[in-house]
C-alpha positions as a printed Julia matrix, in Angstrom:
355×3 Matrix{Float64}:
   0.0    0.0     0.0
   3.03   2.62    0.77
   4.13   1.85   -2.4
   1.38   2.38   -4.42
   0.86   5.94   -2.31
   4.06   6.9    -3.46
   3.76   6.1    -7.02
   0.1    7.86   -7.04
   2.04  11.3    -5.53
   4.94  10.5    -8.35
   2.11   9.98  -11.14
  -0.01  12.96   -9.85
   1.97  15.52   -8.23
   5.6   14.73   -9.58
   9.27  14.18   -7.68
   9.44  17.29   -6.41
   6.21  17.24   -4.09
   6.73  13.53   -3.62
  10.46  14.21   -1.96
   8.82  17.68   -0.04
   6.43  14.96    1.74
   8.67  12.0     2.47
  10.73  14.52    4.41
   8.02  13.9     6.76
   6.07  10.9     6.25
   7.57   7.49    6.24
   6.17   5.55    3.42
   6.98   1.84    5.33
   4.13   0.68    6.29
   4.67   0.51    9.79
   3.2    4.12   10.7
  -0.31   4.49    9.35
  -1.36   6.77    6.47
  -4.58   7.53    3.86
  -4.03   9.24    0.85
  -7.0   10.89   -0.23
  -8.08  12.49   -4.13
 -11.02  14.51   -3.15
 -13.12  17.59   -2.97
 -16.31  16.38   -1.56
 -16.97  16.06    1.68
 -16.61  12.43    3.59
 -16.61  10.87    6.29
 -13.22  10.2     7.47
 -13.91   8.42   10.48
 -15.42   5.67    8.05
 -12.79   5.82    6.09
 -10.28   5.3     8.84
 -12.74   2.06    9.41
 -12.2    0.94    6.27
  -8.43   1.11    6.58
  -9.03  -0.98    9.77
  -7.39   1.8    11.76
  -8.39   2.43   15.52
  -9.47   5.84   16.24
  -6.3    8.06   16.92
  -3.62   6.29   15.2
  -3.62   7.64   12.19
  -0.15   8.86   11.03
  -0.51  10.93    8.34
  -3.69  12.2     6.13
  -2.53  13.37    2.6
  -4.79  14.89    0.31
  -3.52  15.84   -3.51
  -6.44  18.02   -4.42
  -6.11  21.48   -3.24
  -7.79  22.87   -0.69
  -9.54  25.55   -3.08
 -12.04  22.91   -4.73
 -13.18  21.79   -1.29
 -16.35  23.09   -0.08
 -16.53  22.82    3.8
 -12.94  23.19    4.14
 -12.9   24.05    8.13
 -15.17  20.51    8.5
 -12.47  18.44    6.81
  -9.71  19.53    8.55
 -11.67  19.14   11.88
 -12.37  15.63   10.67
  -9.07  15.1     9.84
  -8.23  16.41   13.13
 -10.17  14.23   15.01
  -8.94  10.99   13.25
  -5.77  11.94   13.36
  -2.83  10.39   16.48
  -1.56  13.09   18.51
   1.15  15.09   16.26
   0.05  13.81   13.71
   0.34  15.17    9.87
  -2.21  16.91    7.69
  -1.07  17.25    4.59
  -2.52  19.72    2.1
  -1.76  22.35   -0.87
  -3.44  25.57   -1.87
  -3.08  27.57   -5.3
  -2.6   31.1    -2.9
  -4.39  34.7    -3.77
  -0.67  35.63   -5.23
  -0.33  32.39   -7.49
  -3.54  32.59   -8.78
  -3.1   36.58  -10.03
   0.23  35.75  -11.95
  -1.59  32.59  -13.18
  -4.44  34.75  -15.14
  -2.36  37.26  -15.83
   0.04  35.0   -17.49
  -3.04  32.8   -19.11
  -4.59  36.16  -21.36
  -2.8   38.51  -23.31
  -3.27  42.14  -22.54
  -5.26  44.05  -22.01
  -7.67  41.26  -21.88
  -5.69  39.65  -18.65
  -6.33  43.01  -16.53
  -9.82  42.54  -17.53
 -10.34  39.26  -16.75
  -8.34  39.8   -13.75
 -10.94  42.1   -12.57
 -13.74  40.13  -12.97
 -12.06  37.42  -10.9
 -11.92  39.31   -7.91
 -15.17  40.67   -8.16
 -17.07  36.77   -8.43
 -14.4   35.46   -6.52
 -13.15  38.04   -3.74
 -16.09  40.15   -3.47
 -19.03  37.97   -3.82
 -18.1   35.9    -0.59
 -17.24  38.66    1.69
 -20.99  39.71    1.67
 -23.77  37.96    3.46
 -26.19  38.98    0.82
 -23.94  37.51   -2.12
 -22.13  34.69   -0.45
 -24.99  32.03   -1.36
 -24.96  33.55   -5.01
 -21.71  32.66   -4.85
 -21.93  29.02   -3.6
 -24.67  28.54   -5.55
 -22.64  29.91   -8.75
 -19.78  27.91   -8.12
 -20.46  24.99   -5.85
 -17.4   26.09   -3.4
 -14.92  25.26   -6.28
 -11.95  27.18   -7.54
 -11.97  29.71   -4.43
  -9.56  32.32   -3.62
  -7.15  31.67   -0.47
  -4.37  33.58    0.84
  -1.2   31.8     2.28
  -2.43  33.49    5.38
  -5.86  32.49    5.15
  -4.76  28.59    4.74
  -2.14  28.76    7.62
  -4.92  30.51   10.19
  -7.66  27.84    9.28
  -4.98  24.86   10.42
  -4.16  26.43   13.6
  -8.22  26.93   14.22
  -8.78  23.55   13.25
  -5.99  22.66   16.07
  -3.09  22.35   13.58
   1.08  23.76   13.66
   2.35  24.67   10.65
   5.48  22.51   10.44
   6.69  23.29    6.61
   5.69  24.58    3.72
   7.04  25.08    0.16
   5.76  26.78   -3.42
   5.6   23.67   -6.2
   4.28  24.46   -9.38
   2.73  27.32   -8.31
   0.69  25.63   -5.71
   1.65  25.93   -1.85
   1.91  22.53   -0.28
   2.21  22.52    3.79
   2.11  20.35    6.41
   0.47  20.7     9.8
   0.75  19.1    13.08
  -2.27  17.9    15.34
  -1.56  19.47   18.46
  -4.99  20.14   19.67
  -8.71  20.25   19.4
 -10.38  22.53   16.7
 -11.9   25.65   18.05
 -14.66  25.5    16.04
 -15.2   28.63   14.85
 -19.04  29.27   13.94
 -18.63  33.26   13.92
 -15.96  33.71   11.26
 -16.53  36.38    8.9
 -15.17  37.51    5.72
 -17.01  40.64    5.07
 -15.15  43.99    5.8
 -16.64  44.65    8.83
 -15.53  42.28   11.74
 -15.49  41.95   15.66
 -12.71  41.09   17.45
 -12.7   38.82   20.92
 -10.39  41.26   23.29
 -10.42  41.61   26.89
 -12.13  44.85   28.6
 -12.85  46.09   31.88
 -12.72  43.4    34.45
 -11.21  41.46   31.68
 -14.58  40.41   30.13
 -14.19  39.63   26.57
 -15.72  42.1    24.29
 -16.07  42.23   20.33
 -14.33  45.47   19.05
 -15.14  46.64   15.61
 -12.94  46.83   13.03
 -12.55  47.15    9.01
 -10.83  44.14    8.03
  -7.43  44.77    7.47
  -6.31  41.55    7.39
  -6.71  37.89    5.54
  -9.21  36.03    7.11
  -8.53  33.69   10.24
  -5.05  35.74   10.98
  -6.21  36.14   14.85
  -5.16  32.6    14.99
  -1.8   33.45   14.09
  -0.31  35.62   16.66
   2.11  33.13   17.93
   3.32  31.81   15.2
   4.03  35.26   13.26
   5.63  36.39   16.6
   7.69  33.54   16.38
   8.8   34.3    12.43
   8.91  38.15   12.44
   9.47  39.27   15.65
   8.12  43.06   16.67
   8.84  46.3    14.94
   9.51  49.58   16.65
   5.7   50.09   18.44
   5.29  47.12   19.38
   3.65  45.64   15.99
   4.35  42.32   14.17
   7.83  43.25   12.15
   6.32  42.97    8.03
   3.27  41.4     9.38
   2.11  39.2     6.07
  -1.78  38.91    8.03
  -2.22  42.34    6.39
  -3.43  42.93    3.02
  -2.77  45.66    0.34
  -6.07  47.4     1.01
  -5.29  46.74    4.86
  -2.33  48.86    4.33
  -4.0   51.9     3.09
  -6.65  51.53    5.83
  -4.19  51.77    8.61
  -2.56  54.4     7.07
  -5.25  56.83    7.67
  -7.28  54.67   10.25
  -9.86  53.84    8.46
  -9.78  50.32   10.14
 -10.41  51.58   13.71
 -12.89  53.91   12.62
 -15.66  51.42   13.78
 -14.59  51.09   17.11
 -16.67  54.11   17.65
 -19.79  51.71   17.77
 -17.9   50.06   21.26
 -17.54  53.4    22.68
 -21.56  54.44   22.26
 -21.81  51.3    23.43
 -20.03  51.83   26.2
 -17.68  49.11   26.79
 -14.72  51.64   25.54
 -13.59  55.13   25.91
 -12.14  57.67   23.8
  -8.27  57.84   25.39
  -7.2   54.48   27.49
  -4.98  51.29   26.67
  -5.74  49.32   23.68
  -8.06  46.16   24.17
  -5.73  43.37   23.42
  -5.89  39.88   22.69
  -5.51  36.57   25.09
  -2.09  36.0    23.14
  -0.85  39.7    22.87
  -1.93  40.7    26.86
   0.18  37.0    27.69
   2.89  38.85   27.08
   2.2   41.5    30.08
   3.11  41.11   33.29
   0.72  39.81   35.62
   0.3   43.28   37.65
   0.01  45.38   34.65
  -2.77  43.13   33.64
  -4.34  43.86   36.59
  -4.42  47.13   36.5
  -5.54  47.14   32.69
  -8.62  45.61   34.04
  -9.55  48.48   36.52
 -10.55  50.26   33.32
 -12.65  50.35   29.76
 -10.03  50.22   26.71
  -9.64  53.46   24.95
  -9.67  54.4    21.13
  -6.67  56.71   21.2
  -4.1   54.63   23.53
  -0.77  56.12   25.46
   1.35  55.31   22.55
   0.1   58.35   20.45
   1.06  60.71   23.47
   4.69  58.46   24.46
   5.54  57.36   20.8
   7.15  54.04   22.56
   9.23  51.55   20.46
   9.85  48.21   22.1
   6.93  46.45   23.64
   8.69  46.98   27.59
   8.44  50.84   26.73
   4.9   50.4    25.22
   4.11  48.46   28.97
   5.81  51.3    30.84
   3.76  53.72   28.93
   0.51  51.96   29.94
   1.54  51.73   33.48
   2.52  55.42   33.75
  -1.2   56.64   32.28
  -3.0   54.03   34.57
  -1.64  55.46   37.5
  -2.19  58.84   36.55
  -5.78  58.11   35.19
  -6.74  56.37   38.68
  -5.8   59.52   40.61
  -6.91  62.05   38.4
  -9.16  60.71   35.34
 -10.2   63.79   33.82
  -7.27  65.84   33.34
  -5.22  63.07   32.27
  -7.76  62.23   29.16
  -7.14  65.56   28.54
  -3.77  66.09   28.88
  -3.25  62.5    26.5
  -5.86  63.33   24.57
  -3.61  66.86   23.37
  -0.74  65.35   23.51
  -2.05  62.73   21.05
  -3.44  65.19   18.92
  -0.21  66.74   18.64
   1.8   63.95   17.56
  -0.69  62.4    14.99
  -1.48  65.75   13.15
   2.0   67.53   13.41
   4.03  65.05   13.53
   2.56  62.31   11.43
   2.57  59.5    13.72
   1.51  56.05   13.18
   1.41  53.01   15.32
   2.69  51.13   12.22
């Protein structure tokens, strides 16, 4: 049976793919793996039966369709979470956003590419961002042939309790390889329009849903670690080159058009204008535990410290919270003021930007 998955990989997908996965899968029968050719939904836990393979000791799952044809791509990699032995290997390819642009523009000659181009995103961007189009969409296209980022296909592993372990671009398709090393969150609130809400922590370190325009590819909150890991921080504290954020992201933050909806938390009341950012579970891990506390005293603000300090590092970002916190809980008022001006100052006059 190893034998004949190999050859089916060599056949299909060529050497090159074929040596990418044997530097993680042994092909020798001993450690168990299914190769699947599909883009319909199916029951993997039958399958597994049908291999005669015990629940949890599966080695490997390889599929050599891409992930773009598959309709309920989140349910298949649960499944293939939940079949899979602890640490063990999904094993998947994409044709990414970037790919698939060169590809048309490559395929038509011009100015007919452009123009096809366009189209493209429109049906295939557009249409299933928007609750009112999506089922157009799906209805249209039966799920097939969908655009996905790099970003997008890393953040739905680690949601389905996946670690990216490797990836590489074949043939203009990205092949990767994730480890099991938890459950799936199972996301049902995922959203690809461009408005979204954001789980952060807020006073009393409830967990609120701030308001954003989407700035970046879709399931990038699940990424945090693992871009930390890869890119370290910038000066400000941000991701260093954070690839989450897309070209139209870019222009957004440039003028903050993406935090301009976080107005609708502060008539809500769960924010105020000046205060510290709300923050993620992953990003406020990386406080100290009595800073944390005293973030919680407090609602989140729109305009944080770091427009009044201009701090670089993330320690002089923390010291900057500290010092407004302690001024704030001895005199609140004037010290919204006194931020708030100080702010002002530094955004308008002297152009700054948190990234």
């Amino acid at each position: 049976m190893s034998q004949n998955y190999r050859a089916t990989i060599l056949n299909e997908k060529g050497t090159e793919v074929l040596n990418f996965i044997e530097q993680h899968v042994l092909f020798d029968g001993d450690s168990p793996v299914i190769l699947l050719d599909t883009t319909s939904h199916v029951n993997l836990k039958s399958l597994q039966n049908f291999h005669g393979l015990f629940n949890g000791a599966l080695h490997a799952l390889i599929n050599i369709k891409r992930l773009n044809d598959v309709k309920f791509i989140n349910k298949f990699l649960e499944e293939s979470n939940e079949v899979l032995a602890k640490g063990g290997l999904f094993i998947g390819h994409i044709e990414s956003l970037g790919n698939r642009k060169k590809r048309i523009l490559r395929k038509f000659p011009r100015p007919l590419n452009r123009l096809v181009y366009f189209f493209d995103f429109i049906v295939k961007r557009l249409l299933p961002k928007f609750r009112i189009t999506k089922k157009m969409y799906f209805l249209l296209t039966k799920g097939k042939n969908r655009v996905i980022s790099e970003m997008e296909s890393y953040g739905r592993l680690y949601s389905c309790g996946f670690e990216l372990v490797d990836s590489k671009e074949i043939d203009g398709k990205l092949w990767f390889i994730g480890r099991k090393i938890g459950k799936p969150a199972f996301n049902k609130e995922a959203t690809y329009g461009p408005l979204i809400k954001l789980k952060r922590h807020g006073k009393d370190n409830n967990l609120i849903y701030v308001y954003k325009l989407r700035s970046m590819h879709p399931y990038s909150e699940y990424l945090q670690e693992y871009i930390a890991s890869k890119q370290g921080f910038q000066k400000g504290g941000k991701f260093k080159d954070d690839p989450r954020v897309t070209t139209a992201g870019k222009f957004f933050r440039k003028f903050w058009l993406d935090e301009f909806p976080m107005f609708i938390n502060v008539f809500k009341g769960e924010m105020k204008l000046i205060g510290v950012r709300p923050l993620s579970s992953h990003y406020l891990g990386l406080y100290p535990e009595e800073i944390r506390a005293l973030r919680a005293k407090t609602k989140p603000g729109l305009i944080p410290p770091f427009y009044a300090d201009l701090p670089e590092t993330l320690d002089q970002i923390i010291e900057s919270e500290q010092a407004y916190l302690l001024s704030y809980f001895e005199n609140p008022i004037s010290t919204d003021i006194k931020y708030f001006f100080k702010a002002g100052y530094n955004i308008l006059v002297k152009k700054a930007r948190s990234n």
